[in-house]
Amino acid sequence: MSARRIDGGRLIDRTKPLRFTFNGRKMEGFQGDTLASALLANGQMLVGRSFKYHRPRGIVTAGPEEPNALVNLGKDKRFEPNARATTTELFDGLEARSQNHWPSLERDIGVLNDRFARFLPAGFYYKTFIHPRPFWKHVFEPFIRQSAGLGQAPRHRDGDTYEHVNVTVDVLVSGGGISGLAAALAAGKAGARVLLVEQSAHWGGRLDDAPDIDGQPAETWVAETVAALTNLENVTVKLRTTHSGVYDHGYCLAVERLTDHDPLGPGPRQRLWKVRAGRIVAATGAIERPLSFAGNDLPGVMLAAAVRDYLTGYGVAPGRRTVVVTNNDDGYRTAFALKDQGLEVPLILDARSDPGPVAEAARELGLKVAPGKGLAGVSGKGRVEKAAVAAIDGSGAVLDELACDCIAMAGGWSPAVHLWSHAGGKLHWDETDAMFVPDPDKPPLGADGKAMVRCVGAAAGELGAAEALETGWAAGLWAATETGHKPKRGAGPKAEPDEETPIAPVWVMPRGADPEKRAKMWLDYQNDVKVSDVELAQREGYESVEHTKRYTTLGMATDQGKLSNINGLAVLADARGEPIPAVGTTTFRPPYTPLTMGAIAGEARGDLFQPIRRTPMHEHHERMGAHWEPVGHWRRPYAFPRSGESVEEAVNREIVNTRQNVGLLDASTLGKILVKGPDAARFLDMLYTGMMSSLKPGRCRYGLMCSENGFLIDDGVVARIDEDTFLCHTTTGGADRIHAHMEEWLQTEWWDWQVHTLNITEAWAQIGVVGPKARDLLEALGGMDLSEEALPFMSWADGEIGGFKARIYRISFSGELSYEIAVDAGHGAALWEACLDAGESLGVMPYGTEALHVMRAEKGFIMIGDETDGTVIPQDLGLSWAISKKKDDYLGKRAQDRLFMTDPNRWKLVGLETLDGSVLPEGAYAVDDSKNANGQRETQGRVTSTYYSPSLKRGIAMGLVRHGPDRMGEVLTFPGVDGTETKARIVEPVFLKEAGA
Amino acid sequence: MLILTCPYCGVAADETELAPGGEAHLTRAGVESSDEDFEAYLFQRKNPKGVHFERWRHANGCGKWFHAARCTVTNEVFGTYPAQTLEPPKEILDEIVARRPGWTLETGP
């Protein structure tokens, strides 16, 4: 296949070749490959371009910390931008395209930015594009937006499905390396409910590094342990599942990739696990740090452990001739693995002057070690060709030059402390190992005030296998005990401890590098942040690590600084002349790796996005071709357009017909709350601004409800059923909210009052029969006496109509003669049809919410949510008549006496008639002659409702205007957004004077 | 995401079941109150870094209002109790003092 594919490869199956394409080129890989390993096997080192300078970028890592190898994956309905090639499992037919280049990966025009790199330092955008101001919006921003950005946004609806699952466990173990396996085994054997998740497709982590465990090869121990865990009923193990975040009180999110690696497989693509965990064991390992030397962003410069992973895991040699540069013992493991495969290692550069036994071991293998040396820089055209050697403490004078095609850099390890930090765990700086480790004295706390997360193994800074097993096992016992289990005695798994020579931190290589070299040392590969940028930020006063991050964009790329942050803040610390812990870290926030929007949405999309409430007549409306309007969770007919009729025409027809003949309104969504008890009347007197206790049984009264702040929150008709029972109607959208409002006051303030409330909105279907022929229609149906004498305006009666047991209210929201007939919800559809039949000869037509709105506006009735917006009090709306002067108190009374509420300059309700009869734009403001400090016109009023009135054949509007009621006849000017103006005269808010109610 | 145990139905309720209601144990200022007192009642809220008494409603559950004593820094929960009370019950105060020695209702955290 390729000269880069060598022997070995623990994770691949050479009997199963897979075909895939990269930028349209056909390539081959094996089952078990990642996209990155397969690309490397095909000699494809160049995989993308950097964000700012469009520099060529190669694969750097073998894990989720990858900053460079991001691809557009798939096409059409299965398209995902920014997919990390290093964690994307290869499958047959995979299609990948590289990102952030134009016109092609190899010939990219944006690389011009690189030539001008010295003119594009940190904060360049902030400094340059400020002036002249209009240029930002019209010149700079469009240009930057076009040339910025990584992957493409998907153009199609996601063709995959996703699901959510909720689980509660005693112990969540994150990470299936040897430490996590030991923890899961300890907790599982103790009887705790355990969920063990591993982000990759394999157990055991970086297995090739592990020594024998309990006397057997690590691979055997891992296989046996996984088998033992699988056999425990109280333990669930999941591969390809990333624990992405820890939240308050042990709430965790994990995403399981079910068919990402097998797109034709059955079932959903991904499953989001919502986990409540008693205790969390974070066995999340550590992430290797790059070294900062000049040219360290050239393709071919890779993390040492990644080079090793590709060799031993996938049988791929990233280079034939690899220079290893390290400051710790671990780098040697890569040199040994390369040597083992017969690949050339011309030199091991070790920053330490006395590397100790590991260097001896290397020399015994015939490898050349250069202690106290580092790289002066690497160079090459588009990829590594040459390495220059320098003394580590010097300024970079070149001692030697080596031809090579790969650099394996080992800069030490940073524990993956993300899960520890998400919910508030603190870190401390370990001077010996040069790493931030979890501070066991400052853990994230659970509801019980005790530690809820423990880090183990490399995540706790314990890089050795023996310590990983020991801390893992101990944490498993801890988590089981803390969640009420009693572990049996028994020894945990053991391995031989490994002695290593301590790391010698190197933040800039060589340590005395001049500014020119520092401007070529990359910290953040994706966002093009260099050592010189961080130093510049510090010089310009951005000394706080959070400020430096935002000024330079260090760590703001898709890898969120997994690779760059520690190096960056070490450089910042050096520039500030302070120790690293004094600088601290930026905040770790979930998710650990990006989640797809599909996984977050789960099943909640399309028809399942949210529940829809339907009235009993819904299907009938649908058959009539209703044009729907969402009102809260309800769907209400906006209008019932007939064939060939526009929605607007339908609305006008419905209004005219209702005013001339009779209309039917489905009013079932109106909120209905039963308030009952010896103290019900007293309670409603507190709740409404008007007096409800004086209402007689059999009668109805319009009421206003205010919050304790005085603002109007709802309105509706209250019917007194008997001495201690009231039925309170609320707005359609207000039923649940007002019921909750009632309960809040009953439960938390007047809990000794004997009142019971019940939201019975859905128990009734309610039909408004409205118009001059309303009574004729009901008489045609036949039944109870509905004459003026038997059922006067604002009264109600129980009885029978058309064979239906009904309660009929004589109330009106249109100004017309109007009855609202309430029946059991189950009879709603039958009554609706009976009304349509009975009214056929009278010209009955159903009408929708828009006709309802227009008709109420024609009569000057307010609508909650139009005339009110949470800042309006009843007094603003001319509703003082609905406020009782006799009551000592009601909710909002004291607030309405506050200075601001009694200010005579408050905007008040008026009607507005355009001079030319047109319809005022919604929400339009009336301007004043005066101007504010910014030279903008002051306003003196605004439109709250505006419609075309077919009854008056002109536009009508209601609005709030300063001193409005005292300015009848005055003309106001309403500028439109298009530069035109509309003039309107202030009038009384009742447009249609004659009343039929 | 918090878990609070509803003192009425006994359910250890997930935060998605709950609706927050702000500071607990406010005294309603009536129609006769001064502007200052009424303003304090409407707007002036404690915002302690530490122990806080707050109102919650088991909105997507039994519907009852209750009170919780919680540390605003660590989210440690000292206990929950019914809303029909004018002050925190003794057992809740004892629990707080046991875990935060030196804490008092008057001096706070």
PDB file of C-alpha atoms in Angstrom, chain A residues 712-801:
ATOM      1  CA  LEU A 712     -50.759  44.466  34.845  1.00  0.00           C
ATOM      2  CA  ILE A 713     -50.205  40.730  34.331  1.00  0.00           C
ATOM      3  CA  ASP A 714     -53.560  39.348  33.197  1.00  0.00           C
ATOM      4  CA  ASP A 715     -57.227  40.077  32.717  1.00  0.00           C
ATOM      5  CA  GLY A 716     -60.424  38.113  32.284  1.00  0.00           C
ATOM      6  CA  VAL A 717     -63.988  37.526  33.340  1.00  0.00           C
ATOM      7  CA  VAL A 718     -64.744  36.067  36.772  1.00  0.00           C
ATOM      8  CA  ALA A 719     -68.006  34.148  37.201  1.00  0.00           C
ATOM      9  CA  ARG A 720     -69.331  33.511  40.678  1.00  0.00           C
ATOM     10  CA  ILE A 721     -70.707  29.970  40.748  1.00  0.00           C
ATOM     11  CA  ASP A 722     -71.927  29.942  44.360  1.00  0.00           C
ATOM     12  CA  GLU A 723     -71.127  31.550  47.682  1.00  0.00           C
ATOM     13  CA  ASP A 724     -67.625  30.052  47.930  1.00  0.00           C
ATOM     14  CA  THR A 725     -66.887  29.083  44.307  1.00  0.00           C
ATOM     15  CA  PHE A 726     -65.545  31.285  41.516  1.00  0.00           C
ATOM     16  CA  LEU A 727     -64.459  30.511  37.991  1.00  0.00           C
ATOM     17  CA  CYS A 728     -61.640  32.816  36.911  1.00  0.00           C
ATOM     18  CA  HIS A 729     -61.027  33.155  33.171  1.00  0.00           C
ATOM     19  CA  THR A 730     -57.479  34.048  32.177  1.00  0.00           C
ATOM     20  CA  THR A 731     -55.836  34.840  28.859  1.00  0.00           C
ATOM     21  CA  THR A 732     -54.916  31.837  26.692  1.00  0.00           C
ATOM     22  CA  GLY A 733     -51.221  32.178  27.400  1.00  0.00           C
ATOM     23  CA  GLY A 734     -51.780  33.074  31.061  1.00  0.00           C
ATOM     24  CA  ALA A 735     -53.554  30.039  32.500  1.00  0.00           C
ATOM     25  CA  ASP A 736     -50.535  28.172  33.878  1.00  0.00           C
ATOM     26  CA  ARG A 737     -48.743  31.321  34.923  1.00  0.00           C
ATOM     27  CA  ILE A 738     -51.758  32.770  36.734  1.00  0.00           C
ATOM     28  CA  HIS A 739     -52.532  29.473  38.413  1.00  0.00           C
ATOM     29  CA  ALA A 740     -48.937  29.414  39.663  1.00  0.00           C
ATOM     30  CA  HIS A 741     -49.289  33.054  40.774  1.00  0.00           C
ATOM     31  CA  MET A 742     -52.380  32.142  42.833  1.00  0.00           C
ATOM     32  CA  GLU A 743     -50.655  29.145  44.391  1.00  0.00           C
ATOM     33  CA  GLU A 744     -47.575  31.167  45.258  1.00  0.00           C
ATOM     34  CA  TRP A 745     -49.598  33.652  47.290  1.00  0.00           C
ATOM     35  CA  LEU A 746     -51.752  30.972  48.863  1.00  0.00           C
ATOM     36  CA  GLN A 747     -48.818  28.792  49.848  1.00  0.00           C
ATOM     37  CA  THR A 748     -46.271  31.383  50.860  1.00  0.00           C
ATOM     38  CA  GLU A 749     -48.242  34.364  52.222  1.00  0.00           C
ATOM     39  CA  TRP A 750     -51.840  33.472  53.102  1.00  0.00           C
ATOM     40  CA  TRP A 751     -51.362  29.795  53.922  1.00  0.00           C
ATOM     41  CA  ASP A 752     -53.953  29.969  56.703  1.00  0.00           C
ATOM     42  CA  TRP A 753     -56.701  30.982  54.244  1.00  0.00           C
ATOM     43  CA  GLN A 754     -59.044  28.176  53.229  1.00  0.00           C
ATOM     44  CA  VAL A 755     -58.910  28.294  49.449  1.00  0.00           C
ATOM     45  CA  HIS A 756     -58.386  25.610  46.861  1.00  0.00           C
ATOM     46  CA  THR A 757     -57.460  26.345  43.241  1.00  0.00           C
ATOM     47  CA  LEU A 758     -57.751  24.060  40.251  1.00  0.00           C
ATOM     48  CA  ASN A 759     -56.704  24.698  36.659  1.00  0.00           C
ATOM     49  CA  ILE A 760     -59.597  23.191  34.682  1.00  0.00           C
ATOM     50  CA  THR A 761     -58.778  24.813  31.362  1.00  0.00           C
ATOM     51  CA  GLU A 762     -58.742  21.570  29.408  1.00  0.00           C
ATOM     52  CA  ALA A 763     -61.842  20.106  31.073  1.00  0.00           C
ATOM     53  CA  TRP A 764     -64.095  22.405  29.044  1.00  0.00           C
ATOM     54  CA  ALA A 765     -64.582  23.147  25.400  1.00  0.00           C
ATOM     55  CA  GLN A 766     -65.843  26.691  24.932  1.00  0.00           C
ATOM     56  CA  ILE A 767     -67.458  28.224  21.865  1.00  0.00           C
ATOM     57  CA  GLY A 768     -68.134  31.892  21.344  1.00  0.00           C
ATOM     58  CA  VAL A 769     -71.349  32.527  19.379  1.00  0.00           C
ATOM     59  CA  VAL A 770     -71.000  36.149  18.353  1.00  0.00           C
ATOM     60  CA  GLY A 771     -72.970  38.614  16.293  1.00  0.00           C
ATOM     61  CA  PRO A 772     -76.430  40.140  15.867  1.00  0.00           C
ATOM     62  CA  LYS A 773     -77.873  36.719  14.988  1.00  0.00           C
ATOM     63  CA  ALA A 774     -76.196  34.868  17.868  1.00  0.00           C
ATOM     64  CA  ARG A 775     -79.397  34.407  19.802  1.00  0.00           C
ATOM     65  CA  ASP A 776     -81.196  33.211  16.653  1.00  0.00           C
ATOM     66  CA  LEU A 777     -78.581  30.531  16.199  1.00  0.00           C
ATOM     67  CA  LEU A 778     -78.856  29.303  19.771  1.00  0.00           C
ATOM     68  CA  GLU A 779     -82.649  29.317  19.610  1.00  0.00           C
ATOM     69  CA  ALA A 780     -82.397  27.202  16.457  1.00  0.00           C
ATOM     70  CA  LEU A 781     -80.328  24.745  18.467  1.00  0.00           C
ATOM     71  CA  GLY A 782     -83.116  24.764  21.044  1.00  0.00           C
ATOM     72  CA  GLY A 783     -83.013  24.460  24.806  1.00  0.00           C
ATOM     73  CA  MET A 784     -82.619  26.846  27.714  1.00  0.00           C
ATOM     74  CA  ASP A 785     -84.080  30.342  27.762  1.00  0.00           C
ATOM     75  CA  LEU A 786     -81.468  32.836  26.522  1.00  0.00           C
ATOM     76  CA  SER A 787     -83.649  35.925  26.367  1.00  0.00           C
ATOM     77  CA  GLU A 788     -82.403  39.285  27.626  1.00  0.00           C
ATOM     78  CA  GLU A 789     -84.513  38.802  30.755  1.00  0.00           C
ATOM     79  CA  ALA A 790     -83.384  35.220  31.460  1.00  0.00           C
ATOM     80  CA  LEU A 791     -79.697  35.823  30.696  1.00  0.00           C
ATOM     81  CA  PRO A 792     -78.754  39.519  30.784  1.00  0.00           C
ATOM     82  CA  PHE A 793     -75.295  40.827  29.832  1.00  0.00           C
ATOM     83  CA  MET A 794     -72.525  39.709  32.270  1.00  0.00           C
ATOM     84  CA  SER A 795     -74.409  36.753  33.666  1.00  0.00           C
ATOM     85  CA  TRP A 796     -74.218  32.998  33.228  1.00  0.00           C
ATOM     86  CA  ALA A 797     -76.548  30.014  33.558  1.00  0.00           C
ATOM     87  CA  ASP A 798     -76.369  26.213  33.547  1.00  0.00           C
ATOM     88  CA  GLY A 799     -78.793  24.366  31.312  1.00  0.00           C
ATOM     89  CA  GLU A 800     -79.183  22.406  28.133  1.00  0.00           C
ATOM     90  CA  ILE A 801     -78.824  23.509  24.546  1.00  0.00           C
TER      91      ILE A 801
END
